[in-house]
Amino acid sequence: MDKEKMFSYHKWATLACLEHVQTLGEDLYQKEGANSFASIHATVEHVIGVEKLWLLRMMGVAKPAFEHYEVETTQKAMEALMLLHAEMELFFASLSEEQWQETLDYQNMRGDDFSSTREEMLFTIVNHASYHRGQIASFLRQFGKEGTALDYIYYQKQNR
């Protein structure tokens, strides 16, 4: 799959997930449950911060600081994601194919050293968010609600 299509799917799925939570009631966004993070809000806050980390790594920052985002509502989370994704798209558009394949050295939050291409980093961003979208679906089931279909085939159907 090409990088542009993969990122487009990622943006769609992340926003569709948050829009679904918003339609079920803002109280669910802050409600605590059992998962890696205490709430959907905390999960989303983590995802946004990690996506910014990956963007900075892709820009060549070997050990970026984790940024915390004020996303106390689903609307604020969607706005923060749209701004971050626009920033990412601008950066991605500036890269040549050679730059996408360039290997960059960086450290994870634990201080472990890694080397990855920008293309591998993009896949990591998408995969990481997919994992946490699954956790959001798990929260919703705990709260007696259903998730929403976020598989690529649904994206494809909506965006033909």
GROMACS .gro file of N, CA and C in nm:
model
  480
    1MET      N    1   0.086  -0.118   0.000
    1MET     CA    2   0.000   0.000   0.000
    1MET      C    3   0.090   0.124   0.000
    2ASP      N    4   0.049   0.225  -0.075
    2ASP     CA    5   0.132   0.344  -0.077
    2ASP      C    6   0.114   0.425   0.051
    3LYS      N    7   0.215   0.505   0.081
    3LYS     CA    8   0.220   0.579   0.206
    3LYS      C    9   0.103   0.678   0.220
    4GLU      N   10   0.070   0.746   0.112
    4GLU     CA   11  -0.038   0.844   0.117
    4GLU      C   12  -0.172   0.778   0.150
    5LYS      N   13  -0.198   0.664   0.089
    5LYS     CA   14  -0.323   0.592   0.114
    5LYS      C   15  -0.326   0.539   0.258
    6MET      N   16  -0.211   0.490   0.305
    6MET     CA   17  -0.204   0.437   0.442
    6MET      C   18  -0.232   0.549   0.542
    7PHE      N   19  -0.173   0.666   0.521
    7PHE     CA   20  -0.194   0.776   0.615
    7PHE      C   21  -0.337   0.829   0.606
    8SER      N   22  -0.391   0.832   0.486
    8SER     CA   23  -0.530   0.875   0.468
    8SER      C   24  -0.625   0.783   0.545
    9TYR      N   25  -0.603   0.652   0.536
    9TYR     CA   26  -0.683   0.557   0.613
    9TYR      C   27  -0.669   0.584   0.763
   10HIS      N   28  -0.546   0.604   0.806
   10HIS     CA   29  -0.518   0.628   0.948
   10HIS      C   30  -0.596   0.750   0.999
   11LYS      N   31  -0.592   0.858   0.923
   11LYS     CA   32  -0.665   0.979   0.963
   11LYS      C   33  -0.815   0.951   0.971
   12TRP      N   34  -0.868   0.885   0.869
   12TRP     CA   35  -1.011   0.853   0.865
   12TRP      C   36  -1.050   0.768   0.986
   13ALA      N   37  -0.976   0.661   1.011
   13ALA     CA   38  -1.013   0.569   1.119
   13ALA      C   39  -1.005   0.636   1.256
   14THR      N   40  -0.905   0.718   1.277
   14THR     CA   41  -0.889   0.784   1.406
   14THR      C   42  -1.003   0.883   1.431
   15LEU      N   43  -1.033   0.963   1.330
   15LEU     CA   44  -1.143   1.059   1.346
   15LEU      C   45  -1.279   0.989   1.355
   16ALA      N   46  -1.299   0.884   1.276
   16ALA     CA   47  -1.426   0.809   1.282
   16ALA      C   48  -1.445   0.748   1.420
   17CYS      N   49  -1.338   0.700   1.479
   17CYS     CA   50  -1.345   0.642   1.614
   17CYS      C   51  -1.389   0.749   1.715
   18LEU      N   52  -1.326   0.866   1.710
   18LEU     CA   53  -1.362   0.973   1.802
   18LEU      C   54  -1.503   1.027   1.777
   19GLU      N   55  -1.541   1.038   1.651
   19GLU     CA   56  -1.677   1.083   1.620
   19GLU      C   57  -1.780   0.985   1.675
   20HIS      N   58  -1.748   0.856   1.667
   20HIS     CA   59  -1.839   0.755   1.721
   20HIS      C   60  -1.852   0.771   1.873
   21VAL      N   61  -1.741   0.788   1.942
   21VAL     CA   62  -1.745   0.808   2.087
   21VAL      C   63  -1.828   0.933   2.118
   22GLN      N   64  -1.808   1.038   2.041
   22GLN     CA   65  -1.881   1.162   2.063
   22GLN      C   66  -2.032   1.142   2.051
   23THR      N   67  -2.075   1.061   1.954
   23THR     CA   68  -2.219   1.038   1.936
   23THR      C   69  -2.279   0.957   2.050
   24LEU      N   70  -2.196   0.879   2.118
   24LEU     CA   71  -2.245   0.795   2.228
   24LEU      C   72  -2.257   0.873   2.359
   25GLY      N   73  -2.193   0.989   2.365
   25GLY     CA   74  -2.201   1.071   2.485
   25GLY      C   75  -2.064   1.106   2.538
   26GLU      N   76  -2.044   1.232   2.562
   26GLU     CA   77  -1.914   1.283   2.607
   26GLU      C   78  -1.871   1.221   2.739
   27ASP      N   79  -1.967   1.179   2.821
   27ASP     CA   80  -1.932   1.120   2.951
   27ASP      C   81  -1.848   0.993   2.934
   28LEU      N   82  -1.869   0.920   2.825
   28LEU     CA   83  -1.791   0.797   2.802
   28LEU      C   84  -1.644   0.826   2.774
   29TYR      N   85  -1.616   0.943   2.721
   29TYR     CA   86  -1.479   0.982   2.687
   29TYR      C   87  -1.391   0.990   2.813
   30GLN      N   88  -1.450   1.035   2.923
   30GLN     CA   89  -1.375   1.050   3.048
   30GLN      C   90  -1.395   0.932   3.144
   31LYS      N   91  -1.494   0.847   3.119
   31LYS     CA   92  -1.527   0.738   3.210
   31LYS      C   93  -1.410   0.641   3.224
   32GLU      N   94  -1.384   0.598   3.346
   32GLU     CA   95  -1.273   0.506   3.370
   32GLU      C   96  -1.316   0.362   3.350
   33GLY      N   97  -1.224   0.283   3.298
   33GLY     CA   98  -1.246   0.141   3.274
   33GLY      C   99  -1.114   0.067   3.288
   34ALA      N  100  -1.114  -0.059   3.249
   34ALA     CA  101  -0.994  -0.144   3.261
   34ALA      C  102  -0.929  -0.159   3.125
   35ASN      N  103  -0.810  -0.101   3.110
   35ASN     CA  104  -0.732  -0.111   2.987
   35ASN      C  105  -0.592  -0.060   3.015
   36SER      N  106  -0.511  -0.043   2.912
   36SER     CA  107  -0.375   0.008   2.931
   36SER      C  108  -0.376   0.147   2.994
   37PHE      N  109  -0.473   0.228   2.956
   37PHE     CA  110  -0.491   0.361   3.012
   37PHE      C  111  -0.626   0.363   3.082
   38ALA      N  112  -0.646   0.461   3.170
   38ALA     CA  113  -0.764   0.461   3.256
   38ALA      C  114  -0.894   0.496   3.184
   39SER      N  115  -0.884   0.564   3.069
   39SER     CA  116  -1.004   0.611   3.001
   39SER      C  117  -0.977   0.626   2.852
   40ILE      N  118  -1.084   0.649   2.777
   40ILE     CA  119  -1.068   0.679   2.635
   40ILE      C  120  -0.988   0.808   2.621
   41HIS      N  121  -1.020   0.906   2.704
   41HIS     CA  122  -0.947   1.033   2.702
   41HIS      C  123  -0.796   1.011   2.718
   42ALA      N  124  -0.756   0.935   2.818
   42ALA     CA  125  -0.613   0.910   2.843
   42ALA      C  126  -0.549   0.834   2.727
   43THR      N  127  -0.625   0.744   2.666
   43THR     CA  128  -0.575   0.669   2.551
   43THR      C  129  -0.551   0.763   2.433
   44VAL      N  130  -0.646   0.849   2.406
   44VAL     CA  131  -0.635   0.943   2.294
   44VAL      C  132  -0.521   1.041   2.319
   45GLU      N  133  -0.510   1.090   2.440
   45GLU     CA  134  -0.401   1.181   2.475
   45GLU      C  135  -0.266   1.115   2.449
   46HIS      N  136  -0.253   0.988   2.484
   46HIS     CA  137  -0.131   0.912   2.458
   46HIS      C  138  -0.104   0.901   2.308
   47VAL      N  139  -0.206   0.864   2.232
   47VAL     CA  140  -0.189   0.846   2.087
   47VAL      C  141  -0.140   0.975   2.022
   48ILE      N  142  -0.201   1.086   2.056
   48ILE     CA  143  -0.162   1.214   1.996
   48ILE      C  144  -0.017   1.247   2.032
   49GLY      N  145   0.018   1.231   2.158
   49GLY     CA  146   0.155   1.259   2.201
   49GLY      C  147   0.257   1.170   2.130
   50VAL      N  148   0.223   1.044   2.113
   50VAL     CA  149   0.314   0.951   2.047
   50VAL      C  150   0.326   0.984   1.898
   51GLU      N  151   0.216   1.021   1.834
   51GLU     CA  152   0.225   1.058   1.693
   51GLU      C  153   0.315   1.180   1.675
   52LYS      N  154   0.309   1.275   1.767
   52LYS     CA  155   0.398   1.392   1.759
   52LYS      C  156   0.543   1.348   1.779
   53LEU      N  157   0.566   1.255   1.871
   53LEU     CA  158   0.703   1.201   1.890
   53LEU      C  159   0.756   1.142   1.760
   54TRP      N  160   0.674   1.060   1.694
   54TRP     CA  161   0.718   0.998   1.569
   54TRP      C  162   0.744   1.101   1.461
   55LEU      N  163   0.660   1.204   1.454
   55LEU     CA  164   0.684   1.309   1.356
   55LEU      C  165   0.819   1.375   1.381
   56LEU      N  166   0.846   1.407   1.506
   56LEU     CA  167   0.975   1.470   1.539
   56LEU      C  168   1.091   1.377   1.506
   57ARG      N  169   1.077   1.249   1.534
   57ARG     CA  170   1.182   1.153   1.498
   57ARG      C  171   1.203   1.151   1.347
   58MET      N  172   1.091   1.153   1.274
   58MET     CA  173   1.101   1.153   1.128
   58MET      C  174   1.169   1.280   1.077
   59MET      N  175   1.160   1.387   1.155
   59MET     CA  176   1.225   1.513   1.119
   59MET      C  177   1.372   1.515   1.160
   60GLY      N  178   1.416   1.407   1.226
   60GLY     CA  179   1.557   1.396   1.262
   60GLY      C  180   1.590   1.425   1.407
   61VAL      N  181   1.489   1.447   1.491
   61VAL     CA  182   1.513   1.470   1.633
   61VAL      C  183   1.532   1.333   1.699
   62ALA      N  184   1.652   1.306   1.747
   62ALA     CA  185   1.685   1.173   1.799
   62ALA      C  186   1.614   1.139   1.929
   63LYS      N  187   1.592   1.239   2.014
   63LYS     CA  188   1.526   1.212   2.143
   63LYS      C  189   1.431   1.327   2.177
   64PRO      N  190   1.317   1.330   2.108
   64PRO     CA  191   1.222   1.440   2.132
   64PRO      C  192   1.152   1.425   2.267
   65ALA      N  193   1.109   1.538   2.320
   65ALA     CA  194   1.031   1.537   2.444
   65ALA      C  195   0.886   1.503   2.412
   66PHE      N  196   0.821   1.434   2.503
   66PHE     CA  197   0.680   1.399   2.487
   66PHE      C  198   0.597   1.523   2.515
   67GLU      N  199   0.509   1.557   2.422
   67GLU     CA  200   0.420   1.672   2.439
   67GLU      C  201   0.284   1.625   2.488
   68HIS      N  202   0.232   1.694   2.586
   68HIS     CA  203   0.097   1.664   2.635
   68HIS      C  204  -0.001   1.760   2.569
   69TYR      N  205  -0.111   1.706   2.527
   69TYR     CA  206  -0.214   1.783   2.458
   69TYR      C  207  -0.336   1.798   2.547
   70GLU      N  208  -0.396   1.916   2.544
   70GLU     CA  209  -0.520   1.943   2.617
   70GLU      C  210  -0.637   1.894   2.532
   71VAL      N  211  -0.680   1.774   2.558
   71VAL     CA  212  -0.787   1.712   2.480
   71VAL      C  213  -0.896   1.661   2.573
   72GLU      N  214  -0.948   1.751   2.654
   72GLU     CA  215  -1.046   1.715   2.757
   72GLU      C  216  -1.181   1.676   2.701
   73THR      N  217  -1.206   1.706   2.575
   73THR     CA  218  -1.332   1.668   2.510
   73THR      C  219  -1.299   1.598   2.378
   74THR      N  220  -1.394   1.526   2.325
   74THR     CA  221  -1.371   1.462   2.195
   74THR      C  222  -1.349   1.567   2.088
   75GLN      N  223  -1.418   1.680   2.097
   75GLN     CA  224  -1.401   1.787   1.997
   75GLN      C  225  -1.258   1.840   2.000
   76LYS      N  226  -1.204   1.865   2.119
   76LYS     CA  227  -1.065   1.913   2.130
   76LYS      C  228  -0.968   1.808   2.079
   77ALA      N  229  -0.996   1.682   2.102
   77ALA     CA  230  -0.909   1.575   2.053
   77ALA      C  231  -0.911   1.570   1.901
   78MET      N  232  -1.029   1.581   1.843
   78MET     CA  233  -1.038   1.579   1.696
   78MET      C  234  -0.965   1.699   1.636
   79GLU      N  235  -0.980   1.815   1.697
   79GLU     CA  236  -0.911   1.934   1.647
   79GLU      C  237  -0.760   1.918   1.657
   80ALA      N  238  -0.712   1.866   1.771
   80ALA     CA  239  -0.567   1.845   1.788
   80ALA      C  240  -0.515   1.746   1.685
   81LEU      N  241  -0.590   1.640   1.662
   81LEU     CA  242  -0.547   1.540   1.563
   81LEU      C  243  -0.546   1.598   1.422
   82MET      N  244  -0.648   1.675   1.388
   82MET     CA  245  -0.651   1.733   1.253
   82MET      C  246  -0.533   1.828   1.231
   83LEU      N  247  -0.500   1.908   1.333
   83LEU     CA  248  -0.385   1.998   1.321
   83LEU      C  249  -0.254   1.919   1.310
   84LEU      N  250  -0.239   1.819   1.393
   84LEU     CA  251  -0.118   1.737   1.388
   84LEU      C  252  -0.109   1.663   1.255
   85HIS      N  253  -0.219   1.607   1.209
   85HIS     CA  254  -0.216   1.535   1.082
   85HIS      C  255  -0.187   1.628   0.964
   86ALA      N  256  -0.235   1.752   0.970
   86ALA     CA  257  -0.202   1.849   0.865
   86ALA      C  258  -0.052   1.880   0.867
   87GLU      N  259   0.004   1.894   0.986
   87GLU     CA  260   0.148   1.916   0.999
   87GLU      C  261   0.226   1.797   0.943
   88MET      N  262   0.180   1.678   0.973
   88MET     CA  263   0.245   1.557   0.923
   88MET      C  264   0.238   1.551   0.770
   89GLU      N  265   0.120   1.580   0.715
   89GLU     CA  266   0.104   1.576   0.570
   89GLU      C  267   0.197   1.675   0.499
   90LEU      N  268   0.211   1.793   0.555
   90LEU     CA  269   0.302   1.892   0.497
   90LEU      C  270   0.445   1.839   0.497
   91PHE      N  271   0.485   1.782   0.609
   91PHE     CA  272   0.620   1.726   0.616
   91PHE      C  273   0.636   1.610   0.518
   92PHE      N  274   0.539   1.520   0.516
   92PHE     CA  275   0.547   1.404   0.427
   92PHE      C  276   0.558   1.447   0.281
   93ALA      N  277   0.485   1.551   0.244
   93ALA     CA  278   0.486   1.599   0.105
   93ALA      C  279   0.623   1.655   0.065
   94SER      N  280   0.700   1.696   0.165
   94SER     CA  281   0.831   1.754   0.136
   94SER      C  282   0.939   1.648   0.114
   95LEU      N  283   0.907   1.523   0.144
   95LEU     CA  284   1.007   1.416   0.138
   95LEU      C  285   1.014   1.353   0.000
   96SER      N  286   1.135   1.329  -0.045
   96SER     CA  287   1.155   1.251  -0.167
   96SER      C  288   1.148   1.102  -0.130
   97GLU      N  289   1.137   1.016  -0.229
   97GLU     CA  290   1.135   0.872  -0.202
   97GLU      C  291   1.264   0.829  -0.132
   98GLU      N  292   1.375   0.889  -0.169
   98GLU     CA  293   1.503   0.857  -0.104
   98GLU      C  294   1.500   0.894   0.044
   99GLN      N  295   1.438   1.007   0.075
   99GLN     CA  296   1.427   1.047   0.215
   99GLN      C  297   1.335   0.955   0.293
  100TRP      N  298   1.229   0.905   0.229
  100TRP     CA  299   1.142   0.807   0.296
  100TRP      C  300   1.220   0.682   0.332
  101GLN      N  301   1.318   0.646   0.252
  101GLN     CA  302   1.396   0.523   0.274
  101GLN      C  303   1.520   0.545   0.359
  102GLU      N  304   1.549   0.670   0.393
  102GLU     CA  305   1.664   0.703   0.476
  102GLU      C  306   1.646   0.645   0.616
  103THR      N  307   1.752   0.586   0.670
  103THR     CA  308   1.748   0.530   0.805
  103THR      C  309   1.791   0.637   0.904
  104LEU      N  310   1.709   0.654   1.007
  104LEU     CA  311   1.736   0.753   1.111
  104LEU      C  312   1.757   0.681   1.244
  105ASP      N  313   1.847   0.734   1.324
  105ASP     CA  314   1.873   0.682   1.458
  105ASP      C  315   1.793   0.764   1.558
  106TYR      N  316   1.739   0.698   1.658
  106TYR     CA  317   1.660   0.766   1.760
  106TYR      C  318   1.656   0.680   1.885
  107GLN      N  319   1.605   0.738   1.992
  107GLN     CA  320   1.585   0.664   2.116
  107GLN      C  321   1.436   0.662   2.149
  108ASN      N  322   1.392   0.547   2.204
  108ASN     CA  323   1.254   0.543   2.250
  108ASN      C  324   1.245   0.614   2.385
  109MET      N  325   1.129   0.616   2.444
  109MET     CA  326   1.110   0.689   2.570
  109MET      C  327   1.186   0.627   2.687
  110ARG      N  328   1.225   0.502   2.671
  110ARG     CA  329   1.306   0.435   2.775
  110ARG      C  330   1.455   0.462   2.759
  111GLY      N  331   1.493   0.523   2.646
  111GLY     CA  332   1.633   0.550   2.619
  111GLY      C  333   1.702   0.443   2.536
  112ASP      N  334   1.626   0.344   2.486
  112ASP     CA  335   1.684   0.240   2.402
  112ASP      C  336   1.708   0.295   2.262
  113ASP      N  337   1.820   0.257   2.202
  113ASP     CA  338   1.856   0.303   2.069
  113ASP      C  339   1.789   0.219   1.961
  114PHE      N  340   1.740   0.288   1.856
  114PHE     CA  341   1.677   0.223   1.741
  114PHE      C  342   1.721   0.292   1.613
  115SER      N  343   1.703   0.223   1.502
  115SER     CA  344   1.724   0.279   1.369
  115SER      C  345   1.609   0.230   1.281
  116SER      N  346   1.544   0.322   1.212
  116SER     CA  347   1.432   0.286   1.123
  116SER      C  348   1.428   0.385   1.007
  117THR      N  349   1.370   0.340   0.897
  117THR     CA  350   1.344   0.432   0.787
  117THR      C  351   1.219   0.512   0.821
  118ARG      N  352   1.201   0.624   0.753
  118ARG     CA  353   1.080   0.703   0.774
  118ARG      C  354   0.956   0.621   0.735
  119GLU      N  355   0.970   0.540   0.631
  119GLU     CA  356   0.858   0.456   0.590
  119GLU      C  357   0.819   0.358   0.701
  120GLU      N  358   0.917   0.300   0.767
  120GLU     CA  359   0.890   0.209   0.880
  120GLU      C  360   0.827   0.285   0.996
  121MET      N  361   0.870   0.409   1.016
  121MET     CA  362   0.813   0.491   1.122
  121MET      C  363   0.666   0.521   1.094
  122LEU      N  364   0.633   0.550   0.968
  122LEU     CA  365   0.494   0.574   0.932
  122LEU      C  366   0.409   0.450   0.960
  123PHE      N  367   0.459   0.334   0.923
  123PHE     CA  368   0.385   0.211   0.951
  123PHE      C  369   0.365   0.194   1.101
  124THR      N  370   0.465   0.230   1.181
  124THR     CA  371   0.455   0.221   1.326
  124THR      C  372   0.346   0.313   1.379
  125ILE      N  373   0.337   0.435   1.325
  125ILE     CA  374   0.233   0.529   1.366
  125ILE      C  375   0.094   0.469   1.343
  126VAL      N  376   0.073   0.415   1.223
  126VAL     CA  377  -0.057   0.359   1.187
  126VAL      C  378  -0.088   0.237   1.272
  127ASN      N  379   0.009   0.149   1.288
  127ASN     CA  380  -0.011   0.028   1.367
  127ASN      C  381  -0.039   0.061   1.514
  128HIS      N  382   0.035   0.154   1.569
  128HIS     CA  383   0.017   0.195   1.708
  128HIS      C  384  -0.124   0.248   1.732
  129ALA      N  385  -0.171   0.333   1.642
  129ALA     CA  386  -0.305   0.390   1.657
  129ALA      C  387  -0.412   0.283   1.640
  130SER      N  388  -0.389   0.187   1.550
  130SER     CA  389  -0.486   0.078   1.532
  130SER      C  390  -0.502  -0.001   1.661
  131TYR      N  391  -0.391  -0.028   1.726
  131TYR     CA  392  -0.394  -0.100   1.854
  131TYR      C  393  -0.480  -0.024   1.955
  132HIS      N  394  -0.459   0.106   1.965
  132HIS     CA  395  -0.533   0.184   2.064
  132HIS      C  396  -0.678   0.208   2.022
  133ARG      N  397  -0.707   0.212   1.892
  133ARG     CA  398  -0.848   0.218   1.851
  133ARG      C  399  -0.919   0.091   1.898
  134GLY      N  400  -0.850  -0.022   1.894
  134GLY     CA  401  -0.907  -0.146   1.947
  134GLY      C  402  -0.933  -0.136   2.096
  135GLN      N  403  -0.844  -0.069   2.167
  135GLN     CA  404  -0.867  -0.051   2.310
  135GLN      C  405  -0.988   0.039   2.337
  136ILE      N  406  -1.008   0.138   2.252
  136ILE     CA  407  -1.125   0.224   2.267
  136ILE      C  408  -1.253   0.142   2.246
  137ALA      N  409  -1.250   0.052   2.148
  137ALA     CA  410  -1.364  -0.038   2.127
  137ALA      C  411  -1.387  -0.124   2.251
  138SER      N  412  -1.278  -0.168   2.314
  138SER     CA  413  -1.288  -0.248   2.436
  138SER      C  414  -1.351  -0.166   2.549
  139PHE      N  415  -1.311  -0.042   2.564
  139PHE     CA  416  -1.375   0.046   2.663
  139PHE      C  417  -1.525   0.054   2.637
  140LEU      N  418  -1.561   0.078   2.512
  140LEU     CA  419  -1.704   0.093   2.480
  140LEU      C  420  -1.782  -0.032   2.517
  141ARG      N  421  -1.725  -0.149   2.490
  141ARG     CA  422  -1.794  -0.275   2.529
  141ARG      C  423  -1.809  -0.282   2.681
  142GLN      N  424  -1.705  -0.240   2.755
  142GLN     CA  425  -1.715  -0.239   2.901
  142GLN      C  426  -1.828  -0.149   2.949
  143PHE      N  427  -1.853  -0.043   2.873
  143PHE     CA  428  -1.955   0.054   2.910
  143PHE      C  429  -2.091   0.020   2.850
  144GLY      N  430  -2.104  -0.100   2.791
  144GLY     CA  431  -2.231  -0.144   2.736
  144GLY      C  432  -2.265  -0.084   2.601
  145LYS      N  433  -2.166  -0.036   2.529
  145LYS     CA  434  -2.186   0.027   2.398
  145LYS      C  435  -2.113  -0.053   2.291
  146GLU      N  436  -2.152  -0.031   2.167
  146GLU     CA  437  -2.085  -0.097   2.056
  146GLU      C  438  -1.983  -0.003   1.994
  147GLY      N  439  -1.879  -0.064   1.937
  147GLY     CA  440  -1.780   0.013   1.863
  147GLY      C  441  -1.835   0.045   1.724
  148THR      N  442  -1.747   0.090   1.637
  148THR     CA  443  -1.785   0.120   1.500
  148THR      C  444  -1.686   0.051   1.406
  149ALA      N  445  -1.729   0.023   1.286
  149ALA     CA  446  -1.644  -0.047   1.189
  149ALA      C  447  -1.535   0.047   1.138
  150LEU      N  448  -1.411   0.011   1.163
  150LEU     CA  449  -1.298   0.094   1.124
  150LEU      C  450  -1.199   0.018   1.034
  151ASP      N  451  -1.236  -0.099   0.989
  151ASP     CA  452  -1.147  -0.175   0.902
  151ASP      C  453  -1.124  -0.100   0.771
  152TYR      N  454  -1.014  -0.130   0.708
  152TYR     CA  455  -0.978  -0.063   0.584
  152TYR      C  456  -1.087  -0.077   0.478
  153ILE      N  457  -1.156  -0.190   0.475
  153ILE     CA  458  -1.259  -0.208   0.372
  153ILE      C  459  -1.371  -0.105   0.386
  154TYR      N  460  -1.400  -0.059   0.508
  154TYR     CA  461  -1.502   0.043   0.529
  154TYR      C  462  -1.451   0.180   0.482
  155TYR      N  463  -1.326   0.206   0.508
  155TYR     CA  464  -1.263   0.328   0.457
  155TYR      C  465  -1.269   0.329   0.305
  156GLN      N  466  -1.230   0.218   0.248
  156GLN     CA  467  -1.227   0.205   0.102
  156GLN      C  468  -1.368   0.226   0.042
  157LYS      N  469  -1.468   0.168   0.105
  157LYS     CA  470  -1.606   0.180   0.057
  157LYS      C  471  -1.652   0.326   0.061
  158GLN      N  472  -1.617   0.396   0.168
  158GLN     CA  473  -1.659   0.536   0.183
  158GLN      C  474  -1.581   0.630   0.093
  159ASN      N  475  -1.461   0.592   0.053
  159ASN     CA  476  -1.373   0.684  -0.017
  159ASN      C  477  -1.342   0.646  -0.160
  160ARG      N  478  -1.428   0.571  -0.222
  160ARG     CA  479  -1.406   0.534  -0.364
  160ARG      C  480  -1.440   0.649  -0.453
   0.00000   0.00000   0.00000
